[in-house]
CSV table of C-alpha atoms in Angstrom, one decimal:
chain,number,residue,atom,x,y,z
A,1,MET,CA,0.0,0.0,0.0
A,2,SER,CA,2.9,2.4,0.6
A,3,ALA,CA,3.6,2.5,-3.1
A,4,ASN,CA,0.4,4.5,-3.5
A,5,ASN,CA,1.2,8.2,-4.0
A,6,GLN,CA,-2.1,9.5,-2.4
A,7,VAL,CA,-1.8,10.7,1.2
A,8,ILE,CA,-5.0,10.1,3.2
A,9,ILE,CA,-6.1,13.2,5.1
A,10,PHE,CA,-7.4,12.3,8.5
A,11,ASP,CA,-8.9,15.3,10.2
A,12,THR,CA,-9.2,15.3,14.0
A,13,THR,CA,-10.4,18.8,14.6
A,14,LEU,CA,-13.6,17.6,16.2
A,15,ARG,CA,-11.7,15.2,18.6
A,16,ASP,CA,-8.1,16.2,19.3
A,17,GLY,CA,-8.7,19.8,18.2
A,18,GLU,CA,-11.6,20.1,20.7
A,19,GLN,CA,-9.1,19.2,23.5
A,20,SER,CA,-7.7,22.7,23.3
A,21,PRO,CA,-8.6,24.3,26.7
A,22,GLY,CA,-12.0,26.0,26.2
A,23,ALA,CA,-12.5,24.7,22.6
A,24,SER,CA,-15.5,22.5,23.3
A,25,MET,CA,-18.2,22.6,20.5
A,26,THR,CA,-21.9,21.8,20.6
A,27,GLY,CA,-23.3,18.9,18.6
A,28,GLU,CA,-24.7,21.4,16.0
A,29,GLU,CA,-21.4,23.1,15.7
A,30,LYS,CA,-19.6,19.8,15.2
A,31,LEU,CA,-22.0,18.9,12.4
A,32,ARG,CA,-21.5,22.2,10.7
A,33,ILE,CA,-17.7,21.7,10.7
A,34,ALA,CA,-18.1,18.0,9.6
A,35,LYS,CA,-20.2,19.1,6.6
A,36,GLN,CA,-17.5,21.6,5.6
A,37,LEU,CA,-14.8,18.9,6.0
A,38,GLU,CA,-16.9,16.6,3.7
A,39,LYS,CA,-17.2,19.5,1.2
A,40,MET,CA,-13.4,19.8,1.3
A,41,ARG,CA,-13.2,16.1,0.5
A,42,VAL,CA,-11.4,15.1,3.7
A,43,ASP,CA,-10.9,11.3,3.6
A,44,VAL,CA,-11.5,10.5,7.3
A,45,ILE,CA,-13.2,12.7,9.9
A,46,GLU,CA,-12.5,11.8,13.6
A,47,ALA,CA,-15.9,13.0,15.0
A,48,GLY,CA,-15.1,12.4,18.6
A,49,PHE,CA,-14.6,10.1,21.5
A,50,ALA,CA,-17.9,8.3,21.9
A,51,ILE,CA,-17.4,7.0,25.5
A,52,ALA,CA,-16.4,10.5,26.8
A,53,SER,CA,-19.9,11.8,27.4
A,54,PRO,CA,-23.5,11.5,26.2
A,55,GLY,CA,-22.9,14.7,24.1
A,56,ASP,CA,-19.9,13.3,22.4
A,57,PHE,CA,-21.7,10.0,21.6
A,58,THR,CA,-24.6,11.9,20.1
A,59,ALA,CA,-22.3,14.1,18.1
A,60,VAL,CA,-20.4,11.1,16.6
A,61,GLN,CA,-23.7,9.3,15.9
A,62,THR,CA,-25.3,12.3,14.2
A,63,ILE,CA,-22.3,12.9,12.1
A,64,ALA,CA,-22.0,9.2,11.2
A,65,ASN,CA,-25.7,9.3,10.1
A,66,THR,CA,-25.4,12.5,8.1
A,67,ILE,CA,-22.0,12.4,6.3
A,68,LYS,CA,-21.8,10.1,3.4
A,69,ASP,CA,-18.6,11.0,1.4
A,70,SER,CA,-16.0,10.8,4.2
A,71,THR,CA,-15.2,7.9,6.6
A,72,ILE,CA,-16.4,8.8,10.1
A,73,CYS,CA,-14.1,7.7,13.0
A,74,SER,CA,-14.6,7.4,16.7
A,75,LEU,CA,-11.6,7.2,19.1
A,76,SER,CA,-11.6,4.5,21.8
A,77,ARG,CA,-9.2,3.3,24.4
A,78,ALA,CA,-8.3,-0.4,24.2
A,79,LEU,CA,-11.2,-1.2,26.5
A,80,ASP,CA,-14.3,-3.2,25.7
A,81,LYS,CA,-16.7,-0.5,26.9
A,82,ASP,CA,-15.0,2.1,24.8
A,83,ILE,CA,-15.0,0.0,21.7
A,84,ASP,CA,-18.6,-1.1,22.1
A,85,ARG,CA,-19.7,2.5,22.6
A,86,ALA,CA,-17.8,3.6,19.4
A,87,GLY,CA,-19.3,0.8,17.4
A,88,GLU,CA,-22.8,1.8,18.6
A,89,ALA,CA,-22.3,5.4,17.5
A,90,LEU,CA,-21.0,4.3,14.1
A,91,LYS,CA,-23.7,1.7,13.5
A,92,ASN,CA,-25.4,3.5,10.7
A,93,ALA,CA,-22.3,5.1,9.1
A,94,ASN,CA,-21.9,4.8,5.4
A,95,SER,CA,-18.2,4.2,6.1
A,96,GLY,CA,-17.2,3.9,9.8
A,97,ARG,CA,-13.8,3.4,11.5
A,98,ILE,CA,-12.9,2.6,15.1
A,99,HIS,CA,-9.6,4.1,16.2
A,100,THR,CA,-8.3,2.3,19.3
A,101,PHE,CA,-5.1,3.1,21.1
A,102,ILE,CA,-2.9,2.1,24.0
A,103,ALA,CA,0.4,3.6,25.3
A,104,THR,CA,3.6,1.8,24.3
A,105,SER,CA,6.5,3.9,25.8
A,106,PRO,CA,8.3,2.6,28.9
A,107,ILE,CA,7.3,5.6,30.9
A,108,HIS,CA,3.6,5.3,30.1
A,109,MET,CA,3.4,1.6,30.5
A,110,GLU,CA,5.1,1.7,33.9
A,111,TYR,CA,3.6,4.8,35.4
A,112,LYS,CA,0.3,5.4,33.7
A,113,LEU,CA,-0.9,1.9,32.7
A,114,GLN,CA,1.1,0.0,35.3
A,115,MET,CA,1.2,-2.9,32.9
A,116,GLU,CA,3.9,-5.2,31.7
A,117,PRO,CA,4.8,-5.0,27.9
A,118,SER,CA,3.3,-8.5,27.3
A,119,GLN,CA,0.0,-7.3,28.9
A,120,VAL,CA,-0.1,-4.3,26.7
A,121,VAL,CA,0.4,-6.4,23.6
A,122,GLU,CA,-2.4,-8.8,24.7
A,123,GLN,CA,-4.8,-5.9,25.4
A,124,ALA,CA,-4.0,-4.3,22.1
A,125,VAL,CA,-4.7,-7.5,20.1
A,126,HIS,CA,-7.9,-8.1,22.0
A,127,ALA,CA,-9.1,-4.5,21.4
A,128,VAL,CA,-8.4,-4.8,17.6
A,129,LYS,CA,-10.2,-8.1,17.3
A,130,ARG,CA,-13.2,-6.8,19.2
A,131,ALA,CA,-13.4,-3.7,17.0
A,132,ARG,CA,-13.2,-5.8,13.9
A,133,ASN,CA,-16.3,-7.6,15.0
A,134,LEU,CA,-18.1,-4.2,14.9
A,135,VAL,CA,-16.6,-2.5,11.8
A,136,ASP,CA,-14.4,-3.5,8.9
A,137,ASP,CA,-12.1,-0.5,9.2
A,138,VAL,CA,-9.9,-0.5,12.4
A,139,GLU,CA,-7.0,1.8,13.2
A,140,PHE,CA,-4.6,1.2,16.0
A,141,SER,CA,-2.4,3.8,17.6
A,142,LEU,CA,0.7,3.4,19.7
A,143,GLU,CA,0.4,6.3,22.1
A,144,ASP,CA,3.7,8.1,22.8
A,145,ALA,CA,5.3,6.1,19.9
A,146,SER,CA,8.2,8.6,19.5
A,147,ARG,CA,9.4,7.6,23.0
A,148,SER,CA,8.7,3.9,22.6
A,149,GLU,CA,11.4,1.2,22.1
A,150,PHE,CA,11.7,0.2,18.4
A,151,ASP,CA,11.7,-3.6,18.9
A,152,PHE,CA,8.6,-3.4,21.1
A,153,MET,CA,6.8,-1.3,18.4
A,154,CYS,CA,7.7,-3.9,15.8
A,155,ARG,CA,6.3,-6.6,18.0
A,156,ILE,CA,3.0,-5.0,18.8
A,157,ILE,CA,2.4,-3.7,15.3
A,158,GLU,CA,2.9,-7.1,13.7
A,159,GLN,CA,0.4,-8.7,16.1
A,160,VAL,CA,-2.3,-6.0,15.7
A,161,ILE,CA,-2.0,-6.2,11.9
A,162,ASP,CA,-2.6,-9.9,12.2
A,163,ALA,CA,-5.6,-9.2,14.5
A,164,GLY,CA,-7.2,-7.1,11.7
A,165,ALA,CA,-5.9,-3.5,12.0
A,166,ARG,CA,-5.6,-1.9,8.6
A,167,THR,CA,-4.2,1.4,9.6
A,168,ILE,CA,-1.3,1.8,12.1
A,169,ASN,CA,-0.8,5.2,13.6
A,170,ILE,CA,2.6,6.3,14.9
A,171,PRO,CA,1.9,9.4,17.1
A,172,ASP,CA,4.4,11.9,18.3
A,173,THR,CA,2.1,12.4,21.3
A,174,VAL,CA,4.2,14.9,23.2
A,175,GLY,CA,5.8,16.6,20.2
A,176,TYR,CA,9.3,15.2,21.0
A,177,ALA,CA,10.5,14.0,17.6
A,178,VAL,CA,12.6,15.8,15.0
A,179,PRO,CA,12.1,15.3,11.3
A,180,ASN,CA,15.1,13.1,10.3
A,181,GLU,CA,14.7,10.9,13.4
A,182,PHE,CA,10.9,10.5,12.9
A,183,GLY,CA,11.2,9.8,9.2
A,184,ASN,CA,13.8,7.2,9.8
A,185,THR,CA,11.6,5.5,12.4
A,186,ILE,CA,8.8,5.2,10.0
A,187,ALA,CA,11.0,3.8,7.2
A,188,ARG,CA,12.6,1.3,9.6
A,189,LEU,CA,9.1,0.1,10.9
A,190,ILE,CA,7.8,-0.5,7.4
A,191,GLU,CA,11.1,-2.3,6.4
A,192,ASN,CA,11.3,-4.5,9.5
A,193,ILE,CA,7.7,-5.5,10.2
A,194,PRO,CA,6.9,-8.7,8.1
A,195,ASN,CA,3.3,-7.9,7.4
A,196,ALA,CA,3.7,-4.1,7.0
A,197,ASP,CA,2.4,-4.3,3.5
A,198,LYS,CA,-1.1,-5.2,4.9
A,199,ALA,CA,-1.6,-1.9,6.6
A,200,ILE,CA,-1.4,1.8,5.9
A,201,PHE,CA,1.0,3.6,8.2
A,202,SER,CA,-0.2,6.9,9.6
A,203,VAL,CA,1.3,9.7,11.7
A,204,HIS,CA,-0.2,12.1,14.3
A,205,CYS,CA,2.2,14.8,15.3
A,206,HIS,CA,2.0,17.4,18.0
A,207,ASN,CA,3.6,20.8,17.7
A,208,ASP,CA,5.3,21.3,21.1
A,209,LEU,CA,8.6,22.1,19.4
A,210,GLY,CA,7.0,23.6,16.3
A,211,LEU,CA,7.8,20.6,14.2
A,212,ALA,CA,4.5,18.9,13.7
A,213,VAL,CA,4.2,19.6,10.0
A,214,ALA,CA,7.9,19.0,9.3
A,215,ASN,CA,7.7,15.6,11.1
A,216,SER,CA,4.5,14.7,9.2
A,217,LEU,CA,6.2,15.5,5.8
A,218,ALA,CA,9.3,13.5,6.8
A,219,ALA,CA,7.0,10.6,7.6
A,220,VAL,CA,5.2,10.6,4.3
A,221,SER,CA,8.5,10.9,2.5
A,222,ALA,CA,9.5,7.7,4.4
A,223,GLY,CA,6.4,5.7,3.4
A,224,ALA,CA,3.5,6.8,5.7
A,225,ARG,CA,0.4,7.3,3.7
A,226,GLN,CA,-2.0,8.9,6.2
A,227,VAL,CA,-1.5,12.2,8.1
A,228,GLU,CA,-3.7,13.1,11.1
A,229,CYS,CA,-4.1,16.8,11.3
A,230,THR,CA,-6.5,19.7,12.3
A,231,ILE,CA,-7.8,22.9,10.8
A,232,ASN,CA,-5.7,25.8,11.9
A,233,GLY,CA,-3.4,23.4,13.8
A,234,LEU,CA,-5.9,23.3,16.6
A,235,GLY,CA,-5.2,21.0,19.5
A,236,GLU,CA,-4.2,20.6,23.1
A,237,ARG,CA,-1.0,22.3,24.3
A,238,ALA,CA,0.8,23.7,21.2
A,239,GLY,CA,-1.7,22.0,18.8
A,240,ASN,CA,-1.4,19.5,16.0
A,241,ALA,CA,-0.1,19.4,12.5
A,242,SER,CA,-2.0,21.9,10.5
A,243,LEU,CA,-4.2,20.4,7.7
A,244,GLU,CA,-3.8,23.4,5.4
A,245,GLU,CA,0.0,23.4,5.7
A,246,ILE,CA,0.2,19.7,5.1
A,247,VAL,CA,-2.1,19.8,2.0
A,248,MET,CA,-0.5,22.8,0.4
A,249,ALA,CA,3.1,21.6,1.1
A,250,LEU,CA,2.3,18.3,-0.7
A,251,ARG,CA,0.7,20.2,-3.6
A,252,THR,CA,3.3,23.0,-3.9
A,253,ARG,CA,6.3,20.6,-3.6
A,254,GLN,CA,5.0,17.7,-5.6
A,255,ASP,CA,8.2,17.9,-7.6
A,256,ILE,CA,10.1,16.8,-4.5
A,257,LEU,CA,7.6,14.7,-2.6
A,258,GLY,CA,5.8,13.2,-5.5
A,259,LEU,CA,2.6,12.9,-3.4
A,260,HIS,CA,-0.9,14.3,-3.6
A,261,THR,CA,-4.2,14.4,-1.7
A,262,ALA,CA,-7.9,14.4,-2.7
A,263,ILE,CA,-8.5,17.7,-0.9
A,264,ASP,CA,-10.4,20.5,-2.6
A,265,ALA,CA,-8.0,23.3,-1.5
A,266,THR,CA,-10.5,26.1,-2.4
A,267,GLN,CA,-12.4,25.1,0.7
A,268,ILE,CA,-9.5,25.6,3.1
A,269,VAL,CA,-10.1,29.2,4.0
A,270,PRO,CA,-13.8,28.8,4.5
A,271,ALA,CA,-13.0,25.8,6.8
A,272,SER,CA,-10.4,27.8,8.7
A,273,ARG,CA,-12.8,30.7,9.3
A,274,LEU,CA,-15.6,28.4,10.4
A,275,VAL,CA,-13.5,26.6,12.9
A,276,SER,CA,-12.1,29.9,14.2
A,277,GLY,CA,-15.6,31.3,14.6
A,278,VAL,CA,-17.0,28.2,16.3
A,279,THR,CA,-14.1,27.7,18.8
A,280,GLY,CA,-13.3,31.4,19.4
A,281,PHE,CA,-9.6,30.7,18.6
A,282,PRO,CA,-8.6,33.5,16.2
A,283,VAL,CA,-6.1,32.8,13.5
A,284,GLN,CA,-2.9,34.8,13.8
A,285,PRO,CA,-2.4,37.2,10.9
A,286,ASN,CA,0.9,35.6,9.8
A,287,LYS,CA,-0.3,32.0,10.0
A,288,ALA,CA,0.7,30.1,6.9
A,289,ILE,CA,-2.0,29.7,4.2
A,290,VAL,CA,-5.0,31.0,6.2
A,291,GLY,CA,-3.6,34.0,8.1
A,292,ALA,CA,-4.9,37.5,7.0
A,293,ASN,CA,-1.3,38.4,5.9
A,294,ALA,CA,-0.5,35.1,4.2
A,295,PHE,CA,-0.8,36.8,0.8
A,296,ALA,CA,-0.2,40.4,1.7
A,297,HIS,CA,2.9,42.2,0.4
A,298,GLU,CA,4.0,45.5,2.0
A,299,SER,CA,7.7,45.7,1.0
A,300,GLY,CA,8.2,47.9,-2.1
A,301,ILE,CA,10.5,45.4,-3.7
A,302,HIS,CA,7.9,42.6,-3.2
A,303,GLN,CA,5.1,44.8,-4.5
A,304,ASP,CA,7.1,45.7,-7.6
A,305,GLY,CA,7.9,42.0,-8.3
A,306,MET,CA,4.2,41.0,-7.7
A,307,LEU,CA,3.0,43.6,-10.2
A,308,LYS,CA,5.5,42.3,-12.8
A,309,HIS,CA,4.8,38.6,-12.2
A,310,PRO,CA,2.9,37.1,-9.2
A,311,GLU,CA,5.2,34.1,-9.0
A,312,THR,CA,8.1,36.3,-8.0
A,313,TYR,CA,6.9,36.2,-4.4
A,314,GLU,CA,4.0,33.8,-4.3
A,315,ILE,CA,4.4,30.1,-4.5
A,316,MET,CA,0.6,29.5,-4.7
A,317,THR,CA,-2.3,31.8,-5.4
A,318,ALA,CA,-4.7,33.1,-2.8
A,319,GLU,CA,-7.6,31.9,-4.8
A,320,SER,CA,-6.2,28.3,-4.8
A,321,VAL,CA,-6.9,28.0,-1.1
A,322,GLY,CA,-10.2,29.8,-1.0
A,323,TRP,CA,-9.3,33.5,-0.5
A,324,LYS,CA,-11.7,35.8,-2.4
A,325,THR,CA,-13.9,32.9,-3.3
A,326,ASN,CA,-17.3,31.6,-2.0
A,327,LYS,CA,-18.4,35.2,-1.3
A,328,MET,CA,-22.0,36.2,-1.7
A,329,VAL,CA,-22.5,39.6,-0.1
A,330,LEU,CA,-25.9,40.1,1.5
A,331,GLY,CA,-27.6,43.3,2.7
A,332,LYS,CA,-30.7,44.5,4.3
A,333,HIS,CA,-32.7,44.1,1.0
A,334,SER,CA,-31.8,40.4,0.8
A,335,GLY,CA,-34.7,38.1,1.2
A,336,ARG,CA,-35.3,35.0,3.3
A,337,ASN,CA,-34.6,32.6,0.4
A,338,ALA,CA,-31.2,34.2,-0.4
A,339,PHE,CA,-30.4,34.1,3.2
A,340,ARG,CA,-31.3,30.4,3.6
A,341,ALA,CA,-29.6,29.4,0.3
A,342,ARG,CA,-26.3,31.0,1.4
A,343,LEU,CA,-26.5,29.3,4.8
A,344,GLU,CA,-27.1,26.0,3.1
A,345,GLU,CA,-24.1,26.5,0.9
A,346,LEU,CA,-22.1,27.2,4.1
A,347,GLY,CA,-23.3,23.9,5.5
A,348,THR,CA,-26.1,25.1,7.8
A,349,VAL,CA,-29.6,23.9,7.6
A,350,PHE,CA,-32.0,24.8,10.4
A,351,ALA,CA,-34.1,22.0,11.8
A,352,THR,CA,-37.3,24.1,12.1
A,353,ASP,CA,-38.8,27.2,10.5
A,354,ALA,CA,-38.8,28.8,13.9
A,355,GLU,CA,-34.9,28.6,14.1
A,356,LEU,CA,-34.6,29.9,10.6
A,357,ASN,CA,-37.0,32.8,11.4
A,358,ASP,CA,-34.9,33.6,14.5
A,359,ALA,CA,-31.7,33.7,12.5
A,360,PHE,CA,-33.3,35.8,9.8
A,361,SER,CA,-34.5,38.3,12.3
A,362,ARG,CA,-31.0,38.6,13.7
A,363,PHE,CA,-29.7,39.0,10.2
A,364,LYS,CA,-32.0,41.9,9.5
A,365,ILE,CA,-31.0,43.6,12.7
A,366,LEU,CA,-27.3,43.2,11.8
A,367,ALA,CA,-28.0,44.4,8.2
A,368,ASP,CA,-29.4,47.7,9.7
A,369,LYS,CA,-26.0,48.2,11.4
A,370,LYS,CA,-23.7,46.9,8.7
A,371,HIS,CA,-24.0,47.7,5.0
A,372,GLU,CA,-22.6,44.4,3.7
A,373,ILE,CA,-22.9,41.0,5.3
A,374,PHE,CA,-20.2,38.5,4.5
A,375,ASP,CA,-19.9,34.7,5.0
A,376,GLU,CA,-17.9,35.3,8.2
A,377,ASP,CA,-20.8,37.4,9.5
A,378,LEU,CA,-23.3,34.7,8.7
A,379,GLN,CA,-21.2,32.0,10.5
A,380,ALA,CA,-21.0,34.2,13.6
A,381,LEU,CA,-24.7,34.8,13.4
A,382,VAL,CA,-25.5,31.1,13.2
A,383,SER,CA,-23.3,30.5,16.3
A,384,ASP,CA,-25.1,33.3,18.1
A,385,THR,CA,-28.5,31.9,17.1
A,386,GLN,CA,-27.6,28.4,18.2
A,387,THR,CA,-26.2,29.7,21.5
A,388,ALA,CA,-29.5,31.6,22.1
A,389,ASN,CA,-31.6,28.5,21.5
A,390,GLN,CA,-29.7,26.5,24.1
A,391,TYR,CA,-30.7,26.6,27.8
A,392,GLU,CA,-29.3,29.8,29.3
A,393,LYS,CA,-29.5,30.6,33.0
A,394,TYR,CA,-28.2,34.2,32.3
A,395,LYS,CA,-29.3,36.4,29.4
A,396,LEU,CA,-28.2,40.0,28.6
A,397,SER,CA,-31.2,42.3,28.7
A,398,SER,CA,-29.6,45.7,28.5
A,399,LEU,CA,-26.3,47.5,28.8
A,400,SER,CA,-25.3,51.1,29.1
A,401,VAL,CA,-21.8,52.5,29.6
A,402,MET,CA,-20.5,55.9,30.4
A,403,SER,CA,-16.9,56.5,29.4
A,404,GLN,CA,-15.2,59.8,28.8
A,405,THR,CA,-11.7,61.3,29.0
A,406,GLY,CA,-10.6,61.9,32.6
A,407,GLU,CA,-13.5,60.0,34.2
A,408,VAL,CA,-13.8,56.5,35.6
A,409,PRO,CA,-16.0,54.4,33.2
A,410,VAL,CA,-19.3,53.1,34.7
A,411,ALA,CA,-21.4,50.3,33.3
A,412,SER,CA,-25.0,49.6,34.1
A,413,VAL,CA,-26.1,46.0,33.2
A,414,THR,CA,-29.4,44.2,33.4
A,415,ILE,CA,-29.5,40.5,33.0
A,416,GLY,CA,-32.2,37.9,33.0
A,417,VAL,CA,-31.6,35.1,35.6
A,418,ASP,CA,-34.0,32.3,34.8
A,419,ASP,CA,-37.4,34.0,35.0
A,420,SER,CA,-36.4,37.2,36.8
A,421,GLU,CA,-34.2,40.2,36.1
A,422,GLN,CA,-31.4,41.8,38.0
A,423,GLN,CA,-29.6,45.1,37.6
A,424,ALA,CA,-26.2,46.3,38.8
A,425,GLU,CA,-23.8,49.2,38.2
A,426,ALA,CA,-20.0,49.1,38.6
A,427,SER,CA,-17.0,51.1,37.7
A,428,GLY,CA,-13.8,49.8,36.1
A,429,SER,CA,-10.5,50.6,34.5
A,430,GLY,CA,-12.3,50.6,31.1
A,431,PRO,CA,-15.9,50.1,29.8
A,432,VAL,CA,-15.4,46.3,29.4
A,433,ASP,CA,-13.9,45.9,32.8
A,434,ALA,CA,-16.8,47.9,34.3
A,435,ALA,CA,-19.4,45.7,32.4
A,436,PHE,CA,-17.7,42.5,33.6
A,437,LYS,CA,-17.7,43.8,37.2
A,438,ALA,CA,-21.4,44.7,37.0
A,439,ILE,CA,-22.2,41.2,35.8
A,440,GLU,CA,-20.1,39.6,38.5
A,441,ALA,CA,-21.9,41.7,41.1
A,442,MET,CA,-25.1,39.9,40.2
A,443,VAL,CA,-23.9,36.3,39.6
A,444,ASP,CA,-20.8,36.0,41.9
A,445,SER,CA,-19.4,33.2,39.8
A,446,GLN,CA,-16.0,33.2,41.5
A,447,ALA,CA,-14.5,32.2,38.2
A,448,ALA,CA,-11.1,33.5,37.1
A,449,LEU,CA,-10.8,35.4,33.8
A,450,GLU,CA,-8.1,33.5,31.8
A,451,LEU,CA,-8.4,35.2,28.4
A,452,TYR,CA,-10.1,38.2,26.8
A,453,SER,CA,-9.6,38.3,23.1
A,454,VAL,CA,-11.1,40.6,20.4
A,455,ASN,CA,-11.1,39.8,16.7
A,456,ALA,CA,-12.6,41.7,13.8
A,457,ILE,CA,-14.7,39.3,11.8
A,458,THR,CA,-14.4,41.3,8.6
A,459,SER,CA,-12.6,44.5,7.5
A,460,GLY,CA,-14.0,48.0,8.0
A,461,THR,CA,-15.0,50.1,10.9
A,462,ASP,CA,-18.6,48.6,10.8
A,463,SER,CA,-17.2,45.1,11.2
A,464,GLN,CA,-18.6,42.9,13.9
A,465,GLY,CA,-16.3,42.4,16.8
A,466,GLU,CA,-16.0,38.8,17.9
A,467,VAL,CA,-15.0,38.4,21.5
A,468,THR,CA,-13.7,35.3,23.3
A,469,VAL,CA,-13.8,35.1,27.1
A,470,ARG,CA,-12.2,32.2,28.8
A,471,LEU,CA,-13.1,31.4,32.4
A,472,GLU,CA,-11.7,28.9,34.8
A,473,LYS,CA,-13.4,27.6,37.9
A,474,GLY,CA,-12.5,24.5,39.9
A,475,GLY,CA,-10.1,23.2,37.2
A,476,ARG,CA,-12.8,23.5,34.5
A,477,ILE,CA,-12.1,25.8,31.6
A,478,VAL,CA,-14.7,27.2,29.2
A,479,ASN,CA,-14.8,29.6,26.3
A,480,GLY,CA,-17.6,32.1,25.8
A,481,LEU,CA,-18.2,33.8,22.5
A,482,GLY,CA,-20.0,37.0,21.6
A,483,ALA,CA,-20.4,39.0,18.4
A,484,ASP,CA,-21.7,42.4,17.7
A,485,THR,CA,-20.9,45.6,15.9
A,486,ASP,CA,-20.6,47.2,19.4
A,487,ILE,CA,-17.6,45.7,21.0
A,488,ILE,CA,-18.8,46.4,24.6
A,489,ILE,CA,-22.0,44.5,23.9
A,490,ALA,CA,-20.0,41.6,22.2
A,491,SER,CA,-17.8,41.5,25.3
A,492,ALA,CA,-20.8,41.2,27.7
A,493,LYS,CA,-22.4,38.5,25.5
A,494,ALA,CA,-19.2,36.5,25.6
A,495,TYR,CA,-18.8,36.8,29.3
A,496,ILE,CA,-22.4,35.7,29.9
A,497,HIS,CA,-22.0,32.9,27.4
A,498,ALA,CA,-19.0,31.6,29.4
A,499,LEU,CA,-21.0,31.8,32.6
A,500,ASN,CA,-23.8,29.7,31.0
A,501,MET,CA,-21.1,27.2,29.9
A,502,LEU,CA,-20.0,26.8,33.5
A,503,GLU,CA,-23.6,26.0,34.4
A,504,THR,CA,-23.8,23.0,32.1
A,505,THR,CA,-23.2,19.6,33.8
A,506,ASP,CA,-22.1,17.7,30.7
A,507,GLN,CA,-18.4,17.3,31.1
A,508,LYS,CA,-16.2,15.2,28.9
A,509,ALA,CA,-13.6,12.7,30.1
A,510,HIS,CA,-10.1,13.2,28.7
A,511,PRO,CA,-9.2,10.2,26.5
A,512,GLN,CA,-5.7,10.0,28.1
A,513,VAL,CA,-6.9,10.0,31.8
């Protein structure tokens, strides 16, 4: 199989990407992203970790029942209950995969698993066989492979392939590897394992040393034919290998690598913006491929060269990855059908007419404030609508702020608390600080503010501001999102959204705990 020149793109934004602190997504948001990934022609979508929570199970099941053109995968530990739960969630999938894993490094086996190597091999083989009874497509991962002993990896891989695993994933779980070492490991494994030709070798690299993409490319050059990655490089700690960088590196340097993917690259920027909007993790301006400055040229020498011939300073075109495409500008004269049609093109279909009407009403209010409505505005509006349709203990009723030079800002806030209303006034170092203090005077959440981030959704002074507020309480971290053309109102919405997230009881288990 390694002779095949196509690299399978395995997207784990909905599973590993969601492990970023505060990046949890609702089931509806996961489905929106899954539809965009399918539109982008991602080969495998890891939809979640079915055993983690009822919400994760439902999300995996819904995506498996809806997506037809991509394989839908659920992660599971090498435990019977995990595997059975994953199989249940994937039961109606057009193409389903169970991805089971166990740690193989000496430090993990001794201290985390407290198991002997022979026990680890036995459990891995049992897990793969059990998974094969539920689905035809089974992937096995050696957690912390980059710190595992080579001979032991050969031993366990040979046996799980015999047990029915058709994809073998070699993760750099802690981002420890460097490219020449990692590529050499992949080549040696393929060369030394007798039945290596019966499986596709995969890699899953973390970015702790900033080498996730480089390690992934070294691995595919050495014979791996699947890369596990995320949109925008999202993921816990420093994140994962970035899908957009992997795909465009393979495409741009096909002369050296001789490999390709099935990805529709024009969908990369829309996917990036959707994930950023849903998670509240803004994309840095100088981020490769999808950053706002990725195709901007300020230097006079660069601008001169670009005017004479674009390829003097661009190795790919902006249009090839989705910049300046898929744009349909709406305004206050746009009708409901145009609004609904554009949302459907963006992967959003409301379950009821009431939800559509609610979203359309919000669209009209926004259109009165903003002359042109872009796709990014619509995506933020959908997230805002879905948030409003969830159970909310706290709701923003009204907000007024007094802020002037030489005076201490004062905010007066009224919020709905279940079926009643409360009002408070507070001063602060700025209008946002005053608004947050007024809200806290009413709710007394005792949560710590970990992050306050503002991002302009589109260009122009009438752009909506998208605010992310991260709160921590008792070891639990949540993100709140708010969008509005008034940045103070957006900030209050985000803070209240985070407070509502803290009120939810559905908490996920970490797959490595």
